[in-house]
XYZ file of C-alpha atoms in Angstrom:
731
model
C 14.175 56.623 -54.191
C 14.461 56.503 -50.375
C 11.362 54.296 -50.165
C 12.886 51.845 -52.633
C 16.118 51.725 -50.594
C 14.134 51.066 -47.424
C 12.203 48.219 -49.019
C 15.391 46.734 -50.407
C 17.052 46.913 -46.987
C 14.034 45.284 -45.344
C 14.001 42.528 -47.938
C 17.691 41.873 -47.343
C 17.222 41.804 -43.569
C 14.247 39.456 -43.799
C 16.234 37.101 -46.037
C 19.006 37.086 -43.473
C 16.448 36.512 -40.694
C 14.933 33.588 -42.566
C 18.339 31.963 -42.993
C 19.247 32.381 -39.314
C 15.891 31.004 -38.183
C 16.232 27.928 -40.364
C 19.634 27.201 -38.821
C 18.356 27.735 -35.276
C 20.566 30.753 -34.619
C 17.936 32.630 -32.638
C 20.338 34.897 -30.734
C 21.674 36.335 -33.992
C 18.143 36.438 -35.367
C 17.129 38.736 -32.493
C 19.827 41.225 -33.516
C 18.552 41.230 -37.080
C 14.976 41.712 -35.819
C 16.081 44.796 -33.893
C 17.602 46.165 -37.096
C 14.319 45.545 -38.907
C 12.347 47.324 -36.188
C 14.682 50.322 -36.444
C 14.030 50.552 -40.157
C 10.314 49.746 -39.828
C 9.050 50.320 -36.259
C 6.020 48.240 -35.349
C 6.467 45.772 -38.203
C 4.031 42.976 -37.338
C 6.023 40.173 -38.960
C 9.166 41.264 -37.155
C 7.314 41.380 -33.840
C 5.944 37.877 -34.353
C 9.425 36.616 -35.220
C 10.771 38.326 -32.119
C 8.280 36.497 -29.877
C 9.176 33.128 -31.407
C 12.916 33.800 -31.137
C 12.636 34.852 -27.498
C 10.631 31.708 -26.683
C 13.250 29.594 -28.439
C 15.975 31.265 -26.365
C 14.011 30.666 -23.152
C 13.652 34.384 -22.375
C 9.981 34.230 -21.419
C 9.906 37.531 -19.538
C 10.962 39.439 -22.654
C 8.620 37.324 -24.761
C 5.713 38.393 -22.581
C 6.738 42.043 -22.984
C 6.884 41.607 -26.753
C 3.414 40.042 -26.759
C 2.137 43.152 -25.027
C 2.753 45.272 -28.130
C -0.434 46.860 -29.428
C 0.170 45.468 -32.921
C -0.056 41.894 -31.518
C -3.208 42.441 -29.503
C -5.611 39.530 -29.976
C -2.991 37.497 -31.850
C -0.644 34.621 -30.998
C -3.016 33.171 -28.363
C -1.156 29.875 -28.232
C 2.193 31.614 -27.713
C 0.668 33.696 -24.919
C -0.574 30.567 -23.158
C 2.785 28.834 -23.542
C 4.721 31.818 -22.169
C 2.424 32.018 -19.153
C 2.868 28.269 -18.640
C 6.657 28.577 -18.647
C 6.485 31.519 -16.251
C 4.585 29.370 -13.758
C 1.288 31.234 -14.019
C -0.658 28.045 -14.578
C -4.189 29.333 -14.014
C -3.677 32.264 -16.413
C -2.046 29.893 -18.886
C -5.018 27.522 -18.697
C -7.440 30.345 -19.518
C -5.266 31.446 -22.419
C -4.944 27.863 -23.696
C -8.722 27.414 -23.552
C -9.146 30.602 -25.593
C -6.530 29.402 -28.074
C -8.257 26.018 -28.423
C -11.640 27.711 -28.870
C -10.202 30.047 -31.493
C -8.655 27.106 -33.317
C -11.953 25.191 -33.207
C -13.726 28.250 -34.574
C -11.641 28.278 -37.683
C -8.776 30.342 -36.420
C -6.228 27.702 -37.349
C -5.686 24.295 -38.845
C -6.054 20.892 -37.234
C -2.438 20.933 -36.130
C -2.929 24.234 -34.367
C -6.020 22.949 -32.572
C -4.159 19.804 -31.514
C -1.275 21.893 -30.140
C -3.651 24.067 -28.101
C -5.467 21.004 -26.750
C -2.186 19.306 -25.855
C -1.038 22.399 -23.946
C -4.383 22.477 -22.163
C -3.974 18.805 -21.193
C -0.477 19.467 -19.870
C -1.741 22.377 -17.777
C -4.501 20.215 -16.305
C -1.834 17.623 -15.451
C 0.323 20.199 -13.665
C -2.657 21.586 -11.773
C -3.732 18.133 -10.625
C -6.960 18.112 -12.629
C -6.692 14.424 -13.452
C -10.139 13.939 -14.999
C -9.812 16.958 -17.312
C -6.299 15.882 -18.274
C -7.415 12.364 -19.212
C -10.375 13.751 -21.186
C -8.079 16.070 -23.142
C -5.711 13.253 -24.070
C -8.604 10.985 -25.022
C -9.850 13.718 -27.344
C -6.387 14.113 -28.855
C -6.192 10.397 -29.574
C -9.748 9.954 -30.845
C -10.429 13.186 -32.750
C -7.052 14.352 -33.982
C -5.468 10.912 -34.451
C -2.356 12.175 -32.745
C 0.074 9.283 -32.824
C 3.420 10.790 -31.843
C 5.397 8.814 -29.270
C 5.611 11.862 -27.014
C 1.836 12.222 -26.990
C 1.361 8.536 -26.190
C 3.878 8.812 -23.351
C 2.052 11.806 -21.877
C -1.306 10.058 -22.204
C -0.025 7.108 -20.144
C 1.332 9.523 -17.523
C -2.060 11.258 -17.368
C -3.837 7.966 -16.730
C -1.396 7.098 -13.936
C -1.754 10.529 -12.319
C -5.520 10.314 -12.625
C -5.717 7.093 -10.626
C -6.505 5.005 -13.695
C -3.443 2.750 -13.522
C -5.583 -0.350 -13.978
C -6.594 0.960 -17.423
C -3.024 1.620 -18.558
C -2.498 -1.821 -20.205
C -5.668 -1.362 -22.250
C -4.642 2.171 -23.188
C -1.219 1.004 -24.325
C -2.839 -1.716 -26.426
C -5.167 0.811 -28.096
C -2.254 3.181 -28.732
C -0.200 0.265 -30.104
C 2.748 1.065 -27.882
C 4.844 -1.202 -25.651
C 7.420 -0.470 -22.937
C 10.118 -1.281 -25.477
C 9.156 1.784 -27.530
C 11.176 4.109 -25.261
C 12.457 4.246 -21.733
C 9.952 7.044 -21.027
C 7.051 4.709 -21.851
C 8.617 1.967 -19.716
C 9.021 4.449 -16.864
C 5.368 5.514 -16.995
C 4.272 1.885 -17.047
C 6.401 1.208 -13.964
C 4.771 4.182 -12.224
C 1.435 2.559 -12.984
C 2.593 -0.608 -11.233
C 3.631 1.484 -8.229
C 0.168 3.043 -8.095
C -1.384 -0.438 -8.172
C 0.793 -1.556 -5.254
C 2.874 -4.039 -7.248
C 6.243 -2.887 -5.895
C 8.148 -6.018 -6.933
C 6.889 -5.698 -10.509
C 7.660 -1.973 -10.456
C 11.250 -2.667 -9.389
C 11.758 -5.040 -12.310
C 10.142 -2.616 -14.769
C 12.260 0.296 -13.531
C 15.501 -1.654 -13.826
C 14.568 -2.611 -17.391
C 13.715 1.020 -18.173
C 17.047 2.205 -16.751
C 18.997 -0.289 -18.837
C 16.995 0.656 -21.910
C 17.614 4.362 -21.269
C 21.352 3.899 -20.780
C 21.648 2.026 -24.072
C 19.630 4.656 -25.948
C 21.574 7.595 -24.518
C 24.948 5.946 -25.055
C 24.061 5.707 -28.732
C 23.592 9.490 -28.714
C 27.203 9.874 -27.468
C 26.224 11.496 -24.179
C 28.691 11.651 -21.301
C 28.094 9.636 -18.136
C 27.152 12.781 -16.188
C 24.579 13.691 -18.831
C 23.150 10.164 -18.827
C 22.890 10.249 -15.032
C 21.054 13.563 -15.300
C 18.659 12.328 -17.992
C 17.801 9.160 -16.082
C 17.591 10.807 -12.647
C 13.753 10.535 -12.469
C 14.000 6.775 -13.053
C 16.741 6.325 -10.448
C 14.784 8.401 -7.941
C 11.644 6.315 -8.500
C 13.592 3.062 -8.162
C 15.102 4.284 -4.880
C 11.617 5.090 -3.610
C 10.438 1.559 -4.453
C 13.469 0.018 -2.722
C 12.754 2.086 0.374
C 9.145 0.914 0.472
C 10.350 -2.681 0.158
C 12.419 -2.226 3.316
C 15.781 -2.007 1.531
C 16.743 1.470 2.730
C 20.501 0.953 2.344
C 20.087 0.098 -1.348
C 17.868 3.152 -1.768
C 20.520 5.419 -0.230
C 23.205 3.924 -2.488
C 20.984 4.622 -5.511
C 20.401 8.259 -4.459
C 23.952 9.173 -3.423
C 25.237 9.877 -6.985
C 22.201 12.086 -7.607
C 22.688 14.073 -4.397
C 26.362 14.601 -5.122
C 25.783 15.688 -8.724
C 24.112 18.736 -10.219
C 20.756 17.868 -11.756
C 19.330 20.082 -14.476
C 15.743 19.554 -13.328
C 15.163 21.364 -9.996
C 11.985 19.382 -9.304
C 13.835 16.070 -9.508
C 16.641 17.482 -7.358
C 14.119 18.476 -4.679
C 12.499 15.026 -4.658
C 15.933 13.380 -4.490
C 16.929 15.541 -1.497
C 13.716 14.712 0.353
C 13.866 10.956 -0.311
C 17.563 10.810 0.536
C 16.747 12.137 4.002
C 13.864 9.705 4.540
C 15.770 6.615 3.381
C 18.949 7.740 5.150
C 17.126 7.916 8.474
C 15.547 4.511 7.873
C 18.948 2.979 7.067
C 20.770 4.476 10.071
C 18.759 6.626 12.496
C 21.824 7.278 14.707
C 23.958 9.118 12.184
C 26.091 11.854 13.687
C 24.895 15.294 12.606
C 22.055 13.838 10.553
C 19.370 16.306 11.608
C 21.520 19.390 11.074
C 22.585 18.313 7.582
C 19.061 17.350 6.631
C 17.567 20.642 7.810
C 20.118 22.587 5.768
C 19.390 20.452 2.712
C 15.637 21.099 2.844
C 15.919 24.745 3.900
C 18.047 25.342 0.811
C 14.936 24.669 -1.293
C 13.049 27.620 0.235
C 12.590 31.003 -1.398
C 14.122 33.305 1.207
C 13.050 36.422 -0.673
C 9.372 35.505 -0.447
C 7.146 36.529 2.453
C 5.433 33.138 2.293
C 7.330 30.698 4.574
C 6.125 27.781 2.429
C 7.330 29.240 -0.876
C 9.959 27.186 -2.691
C 12.726 28.428 -4.952
C 13.604 27.806 -8.589
C 10.025 27.430 -9.735
C 9.406 24.428 -7.485
C 6.012 25.814 -6.485
C 4.731 24.991 -9.960
C 6.975 22.048 -10.820
C 6.120 19.977 -7.743
C 2.643 18.647 -7.113
C 0.708 19.659 -4.004
C 1.297 16.284 -2.242
C 5.022 16.536 -2.981
C 5.269 20.057 -1.555
C 3.272 19.022 1.506
C 5.505 15.997 2.136
C 8.614 18.162 1.863
C 7.338 20.668 4.439
C 6.107 17.898 6.749
C 9.566 16.362 6.742
C 11.017 19.775 7.581
C 8.706 20.010 10.582
C 9.629 16.505 11.750
C 13.330 17.329 11.469
C 12.814 20.453 13.552
C 10.957 18.398 16.148
C 13.579 15.646 16.343
C 16.455 18.143 16.567
C 14.893 19.969 19.519
C 13.610 23.003 17.599
C 10.068 22.670 18.904
C 9.174 26.329 18.368
C 10.187 26.219 14.695
C 8.188 23.003 14.297
C 5.093 24.646 15.810
C 5.364 27.673 13.529
C 5.716 25.478 10.461
C 2.820 23.254 11.563
C 0.615 26.337 11.919
C 1.495 27.424 8.378
C 0.809 23.932 7.052
C -2.556 23.874 8.802
C -3.525 27.085 7.001
C -2.346 25.790 3.627
C -3.882 22.293 3.989
C -6.599 22.491 6.670
C -8.093 19.090 5.778
C -4.823 17.150 5.701
C -4.718 14.333 8.253
C -0.919 14.233 8.410
C -0.781 17.903 9.392
C -3.343 17.290 12.154
C -1.328 14.328 13.438
C 1.804 16.503 13.477
C -0.036 19.064 15.594
C -1.120 16.291 17.982
C 2.486 15.161 18.422
C 3.552 18.745 19.128
C 0.803 19.076 21.734
C 1.926 15.861 23.429
C 5.557 16.984 23.438
C 4.449 20.235 25.001
C 2.810 18.445 27.928
C -0.735 18.661 26.563
C -1.440 14.956 26.094
C -5.199 15.231 26.823
C -5.601 17.861 24.094
C -3.608 15.695 21.684
C -5.791 12.682 22.483
C -8.942 14.727 21.938
C -7.669 15.979 18.580
C -6.776 12.460 17.415
C -10.072 11.014 18.621
C -11.972 13.554 16.528
C -9.689 12.862 13.600
C -10.334 9.103 13.827
C -14.102 9.491 14.090
C -14.257 11.812 11.096
C -11.795 9.938 8.879
C -12.846 9.290 5.318
C -11.516 5.731 5.251
C -10.524 2.961 7.639
C -6.813 3.380 6.985
C -6.853 7.034 8.072
C -8.860 6.189 11.190
C -6.428 3.402 12.086
C -3.417 5.718 11.758
C -4.987 8.210 14.161
C -5.881 5.477 16.667
C -2.385 4.003 16.644
C -0.902 7.443 17.265
C -3.309 7.860 20.194
C -2.030 4.608 21.681
C 1.594 5.628 21.197
C 1.088 9.014 22.881
C -0.710 7.315 25.779
C 2.162 4.860 26.264
C 4.774 7.620 26.132
C 2.806 9.421 28.825
C 2.633 6.303 31.017
C -1.114 5.799 30.520
C -1.116 2.021 30.010
C -4.878 1.544 30.613
C -5.608 4.306 28.112
C -3.378 2.672 25.505
C -5.065 -0.684 26.117
C -8.460 0.923 25.657
C -7.456 2.471 22.336
C -5.904 -0.755 21.033
C -8.922 -2.732 22.187
C -11.147 -0.489 20.096
C -9.431 -1.440 16.855
C -11.540 -3.429 14.421
C -10.997 -5.523 11.334
C -7.792 -7.328 10.484
C -5.701 -4.890 12.483
C -7.316 -6.023 15.740
C -5.747 -9.492 15.341
C -2.535 -8.344 13.664
C 0.523 -9.945 15.320
C 2.087 -6.607 16.282
C -1.070 -5.238 17.892
C -1.775 -8.581 19.547
C 1.721 -8.836 21.036
C 1.514 -5.262 22.350
C -1.848 -5.842 24.008
C -0.716 -9.103 25.629
C 2.468 -7.481 26.964
C 0.525 -4.532 28.400
C -2.043 -6.840 30.020
C 0.694 -8.890 31.649
C 2.336 -5.664 32.810
C -0.871 -4.562 34.514
C -1.441 -8.043 35.994
C -4.462 -8.885 33.848
C -3.355 -12.431 32.995
C -6.942 -13.618 32.605
C -7.579 -10.938 29.992
C -4.371 -11.868 28.189
C -5.419 -15.538 28.220
C -8.845 -14.745 26.747
C -7.296 -12.505 24.095
C -4.810 -15.180 23.045
C -7.525 -17.855 22.933
C -9.665 -15.752 20.585
C -6.669 -14.822 18.436
C -5.646 -18.487 18.201
C -9.109 -19.458 16.999
C -9.044 -16.669 14.398
C -5.650 -17.578 12.973
C -6.360 -21.329 13.025
C -9.448 -20.660 10.933
C -7.394 -18.570 8.507
C -4.718 -21.285 8.281
C -7.314 -23.977 7.526
C -8.888 -21.783 4.838
C -5.529 -21.276 3.111
C -2.831 -23.777 4.161
C -0.260 -21.831 2.095
C -0.769 -18.649 4.118
C 2.594 -18.373 5.889
C 1.536 -15.332 7.913
C -1.400 -17.242 9.405
C 0.805 -20.233 10.239
C 3.383 -18.028 11.955
C 0.637 -16.283 13.929
C -0.737 -19.664 15.074
C 2.713 -20.741 16.255
C 3.232 -17.492 18.162
C -0.179 -17.749 19.849
C 0.499 -21.340 20.906
C 3.911 -20.457 22.320
C 2.569 -17.514 24.328
C -0.412 -19.529 25.560
C 1.808 -22.353 26.801
C 3.835 -19.912 28.911
C 0.705 -18.170 30.173
C -1.094 -21.422 31.056
C 1.940 -22.542 33.047
C 1.932 -19.224 34.871
C -1.744 -19.755 35.704
C -0.929 -23.336 36.863
C -3.025 -24.945 34.126
C -0.570 -27.699 33.321
C -3.020 -29.909 31.418
C -4.059 -27.170 29.007
C -0.431 -26.073 28.607
C 0.622 -29.618 27.673
C -2.178 -29.926 25.119
C -1.222 -26.606 23.537
C 2.449 -27.579 23.494
C 1.637 -30.771 21.634
C -0.417 -28.761 19.130
C 2.603 -26.548 18.584
C 4.826 -29.581 18.024
C 2.356 -31.041 15.541
C 2.223 -27.737 13.635
C 6.008 -27.618 13.439
C 6.167 -31.210 12.263
C 3.679 -30.382 9.509
C 6.034 -27.696 8.221
C 4.086 -24.684 9.465
C 0.574 -25.871 8.519
C -2.633 -25.348 10.464
C -2.491 -26.100 14.178
C -4.363 -29.068 15.517
C -3.410 -32.230 17.309
C -4.389 -34.141 20.414
C -2.878 -35.330 23.615
C -0.498 -38.212 23.113
C 0.571 -37.345 19.578
C 3.306 -39.269 17.863
C 6.854 -38.378 18.707
C 7.930 -38.459 15.084
C 9.213 -35.173 13.716
C 11.974 -32.671 14.278
C 13.759 -32.200 17.575
C 12.572 -29.255 19.645
C 14.573 -26.063 19.566
C 16.020 -24.154 22.509
C 12.754 -22.348 23.293
C 10.806 -25.594 22.931
C 13.240 -27.411 25.216
C 12.772 -24.770 27.924
C 8.999 -25.045 27.609
C 9.254 -28.835 27.639
C 11.262 -28.754 30.860
C 8.778 -26.413 32.522
C 5.890 -28.611 31.397
C 7.580 -31.738 32.717
C 8.154 -30.153 36.132
C 4.543 -28.945 36.251
C 3.195 -32.393 35.292
C 5.437 -34.137 37.837
C 4.377 -31.722 40.573
C 0.726 -32.378 39.735
C 1.318 -36.143 39.769
C 0.072 -36.556 36.197
C 1.937 -39.722 35.157
C 0.256 -39.849 31.752
C 1.358 -36.300 30.955
C 4.912 -37.090 32.056
C 4.932 -40.125 29.770
C 3.682 -38.043 26.828
C 6.283 -35.346 27.418
C 9.027 -37.944 27.740
C 8.286 -39.099 24.208
C 8.905 -35.515 23.007
C 12.531 -35.632 24.147
C 15.086 -35.827 21.319
C 15.663 -39.545 20.793
C 13.296 -40.545 23.607
C 13.937 -41.345 27.275
C 16.563 -43.975 26.457
C 18.688 -41.475 24.565
C 18.357 -38.929 27.364
C 19.713 -41.435 29.928
C 22.268 -43.154 27.697
C 25.737 -43.537 29.242
C 24.593 -42.845 32.814
C 25.144 -45.284 35.780
C 22.224 -45.005 38.264
C 24.214 -46.574 41.141
C 27.106 -44.175 40.595
C 24.674 -41.262 40.585
C 23.186 -42.442 43.910
C 26.641 -42.798 45.485
C 27.604 -39.348 44.229
C 24.427 -37.887 45.668
C 25.070 -39.455 49.086
C 28.659 -38.228 49.085
C 27.626 -34.713 48.147
C 24.975 -34.692 50.842
C 27.463 -35.809 53.528
C 29.981 -33.145 52.492
C 27.308 -30.456 52.532
C 26.079 -31.603 55.976
C 29.618 -31.443 57.416
C 30.147 -27.956 56.021
C 26.805 -26.857 57.417
C 27.708 -28.152 60.936
C 31.079 -26.375 60.832
C 29.421 -23.121 59.803
C 26.887 -23.384 62.629
C 29.637 -24.028 65.203
C 31.645 -21.034 64.013
C 28.562 -18.839 64.177
C 27.818 -19.917 67.774
C 31.422 -19.277 68.849
C 31.418 -15.846 67.274
C 28.155 -14.989 68.990
C 29.482 -16.075 72.391
C 32.720 -14.120 71.936
C 30.770 -11.057 70.943
C 28.585 -11.253 74.035
C 31.661 -11.580 76.357
C 33.361 -8.620 74.689
C 30.317 -6.408 75.054
C 30.040 -7.223 78.763
C 33.713 -6.385 79.329
C 33.311 -3.033 77.614
C 30.316 -2.204 79.770
C 32.353 -3.008 82.904
C 35.221 -0.742 81.776
C 32.820 2.038 80.907
C 31.307 2.141 84.356
C 27.817 1.245 83.393
C 25.441 0.660 80.574
C 25.799 4.057 78.970
C 29.544 4.501 79.223
C 30.645 1.533 77.179
C 30.256 3.093 73.732
C 33.191 5.278 72.761
C 32.289 8.226 70.589
C 34.157 8.563 67.361
C 35.808 11.946 67.141
C 34.901 13.896 64.075
C 37.894 14.730 61.976
C 38.358 18.435 61.380
C 38.654 19.234 57.687
C 41.902 20.787 56.501
C 41.528 23.707 54.122
C 44.120 25.321 51.854
C 45.990 28.373 53.070
C 43.784 31.448 53.097
C 40.610 29.456 52.519
C 37.504 30.705 54.351
C 34.532 28.299 53.998
C 32.071 31.044 54.952
C 32.921 33.086 51.868
C 32.084 32.343 48.222
C 34.829 30.323 46.629
C 36.539 30.279 50.034
C 37.555 33.929 49.699
C 40.107 32.952 47.058
C 40.298 34.572 43.636
C 38.500 32.695 40.869
C 40.622 30.159 39.005
C 42.188 31.143 35.747
C 39.811 30.065 32.945
C 42.844 29.481 30.710
C 44.517 27.063 33.132
C 43.732 24.126 30.810
C 45.515 25.743 27.840
C 49.230 25.368 27.160
C 51.238 28.302 28.491
C 52.152 29.600 25.058
C 48.443 29.909 24.176
C 47.482 31.948 27.260
C 46.755 35.658 27.047
C 49.451 36.690 29.558
C 52.223 34.605 28.009
C 53.805 37.530 26.138
C 53.879 39.594 29.321
C 55.807 36.968 31.268
C 58.241 35.794 28.644
C 61.816 37.042 28.880
C 62.803 39.123 25.940
C 66.402 39.228 24.702
C 68.189 42.560 24.474
C 67.316 44.524 21.385
C 70.862 44.283 20.025
C 70.775 40.472 20.228
C 67.484 40.489 18.374
C 69.066 42.502 15.602
C 66.904 45.578 16.224
C 68.134 49.133 16.004
C 67.965 51.830 18.622
C 64.636 52.795 20.098
C 62.851 55.415 18.052
C 60.913 58.215 19.612
C 57.286 58.997 19.083
C 58.250 61.249 16.163
C 59.737 58.341 14.281
C 63.239 57.950 12.913
C 64.857 61.382 13.059
C 68.362 62.464 12.179
C 70.817 61.475 14.913
C 74.391 62.571 15.349
C 76.567 59.663 14.238
C 79.053 60.456 16.961
C 76.546 59.505 19.597
C 75.938 56.112 18.055
C 78.244 53.613 19.755
C 76.691 50.471 18.324
C 79.281 50.149 15.602
C 82.301 50.605 17.862
C 84.268 48.137 19.877
C 84.093 48.058 23.630
C 87.552 49.619 23.996
C 86.970 52.344 21.481
C 83.702 53.338 23.075
C 85.495 54.661 26.181
C 88.184 56.652 24.366
C 88.108 60.398 23.784
C 88.920 61.827 20.381
C 92.173 63.544 21.062
C 92.723 66.975 19.604
C 89.029 67.615 19.322
C 87.140 69.642 21.800
C 83.660 70.880 22.030
C 84.595 74.025 20.182
C 86.060 72.036 17.352
C 82.716 70.387 16.724
C 83.567 67.057 18.375
C 81.345 65.320 20.831
C 82.561 65.758 24.420
C 82.890 62.639 26.546
C 80.167 62.515 29.112
C 81.304 62.570 32.746
C 79.803 59.301 33.893
C 80.051 58.001 37.463
C 82.460 55.208 37.988
C 80.880 51.783 38.115
C 81.378 49.694 41.199
C 84.137 47.173 40.764
C 85.597 48.742 37.624
C 89.321 49.120 37.133
C 90.867 52.563 37.569
C-alpha cells in the first residue's frame, strides 16, 4: 500500500513539474524537483530536469554540481559543454562539445542534437579566436545539416568577418539567401565586414541604417528607450569607432556619452565603450582638466582586484573580450599612467604585458618609450631598430622607424632623426609629412643643398604621379607644396632664374585648377590673381630679378601682377611722387644735421665737465666720487646671522580668517555665565545637592545683603558671612 502511495505521489509531482516547465516557471519547478528527490532520492529523470531548470535560471555553478551526480555520469554531454562555456572555461567546454558532437555523430542523438553540438563548437572556436575552425564548423552546419535559422546565418557572417574573410561575405549572404534587411543583427555584421575591408564611409552608412532598423524593430516590441539603447549599444559603439577613425572625434564622443552614463547589461560592451570613450575623448580635447585621473579610474574599475594576476579583468571579461581587445585596454592603461606621471606603474604594467604578449610590437614600442623617458634613449633606439628589422610587414617596420625618429628629435639628436627618416622607403619616403619634416630639419642644420636636392626629387616624383592620374588631388597638392618651398629655397640660394621658372610653373598649375605642374618662362598672364603668399613670393622674385639686372624676368613678373603694370600704377602722379621724395629727403637731411650738431655739443660739454672734476679732485684718481653703500635696515630684533633672523617662525595660519584659527577660542572674550544663561559651576562630582539658602541667583541685589531676622545659626538658618567691605561702598 505504501509503495502505491509513493508512486501516486511521484506521478502527481511529475505532472506538476511538467506543467511548470511548459509555462517556463523554472524557479517553482526546482522546488517540485526537490520534493521528488526527497520521495525518490537519485531519480534520474528528476536530476536531468534539475540540470535543465538550473541552466534556464542561469545558475551554472549549481548546474555543474548537479551534473556531477553519479547517476548522470556519461550523460548530458551537451549540457556539460554548455555549462562550462557559460562558466568561462572555454577550453574545457570545447573538449566537452567535441565529445558531444562525436557522440551525436555516432548515433547518440538525432540530427538536431548533432547540429546543436556543432553550433556550440563553432561558437567556442569563435570565442577562442580559432577563425578557420569556426568558419569550417559553420560551413558544415549550412551544407550538411541545412540549418537555415536567421540566428545561424547571422553567426556565420560574424564568423567570416572574424576570420578575415570579409571579402567573401557578400557571396556567403547570397548563398544563404539573406540580406541586411532581414534583421539589424545581419546589417550590423555586414557593416563590420566593411570595416574590416577598410571601407569606413560605407561602414558608417551601413551602421546608421542598421541602427534605424533596430530602433524600429525594438519599438514594435514595446521596449523602453533605456532598453533599446542597451540592445543597440554594440551598434552605437561600432559607429563611434568608425567616426573616430574618420577624424570626427567629437561626434564619436557624443555617440558614446549616453552609453557611458547608462548601465549596460553586457559587461563586454561596457568595457569597450569605456576604452573607446577615453581614446576619442583625448583626440577631441587633449587638454581636458582631470582627464587622466578620470580615465585611469574608469579603466582600473574593470580589473579583478581579488585576482593575483594584475591583468585579470572582472565580470567575466577575460572570456568575453578577445585577446586584441584585452591587450588594447591594458596598453591604454599603461599610456595613461605614463602621461599622468606614474612612470613606475607604467613600467610594471609594461613588464606584465611583455610576459603575456611577448611578440606584440605595440608592447615593445611602449617599452621603448619608457626607456627613452627614463633617460635611456640609446637602448630605446636599439630596441626599435631590432623591431623594425624583424618586422613581419612594411607597416610594422615603418611604425618602429617613425618612433625612432620621434625619440631622436625629443632627445635633440637632429642628425640621428634625419638618418632614420632618410632610410624610409616606398611611398612613405615621399609622403608630404615626412618630406616637410626632413626639409625643415635640413634647413635647421644648414644643409640647404641637401634640402634643395630632396625637393627636386620629390617634385619629379609627384609630377609623374599627377600626370599619370590628373584627378589625384593629393599628388596635385604635393606638387604645389614642392614648388612653393623650392621657390623660397632657390631665392635663399640666390638662384633667381630657377626660382622665377618654378614660380611660373606654380602659377600655371593653379590656373589649371590643381592639375599637373608644367609651364615655361614667359607664360600667359591669364588666370586667377595670386594670393597673399604668392604676392610675397612675387615681390621677392621681382627684387631678386631687378638686383640681377634681368630685364626679361622683370617683364615676365610684371605680367603676373593683378591687372598688369597699368593697374598697379593707376591713379599715381609720377611728378608728385618725385617732389614728395625730394621733400622727404630734405627734411631727413635737416634732421640728421641737427642730430649731429647736438651730439657734438654734448660730447664737448662732457669733456669740459670731466676736466673740471679732475681739477677739483686734485688729480686723475681723485675725480671719481665713490657711492656710499646704503646700510640695510632690519626689523626690530632681527639678526641676519641667525636662521630666520632669530625671530620665531611665522604663524602658518596667518592667511586664515581669525575665527578659523586654532587659538581663536582662547582669545575670545566670554560673557559671564549668568548672561549666557548657564547655571552655577558644578564640581568634578557632578550636580550634587546644594543648600538653597546659599543660592543667591534668584534674589534681588538688595535682598542678597539682608540677614534673615529672628533666625540664627542654631535655628537652622544660614549665617551671613563676614565679608570685608569693598572699597568705595556706602556704609
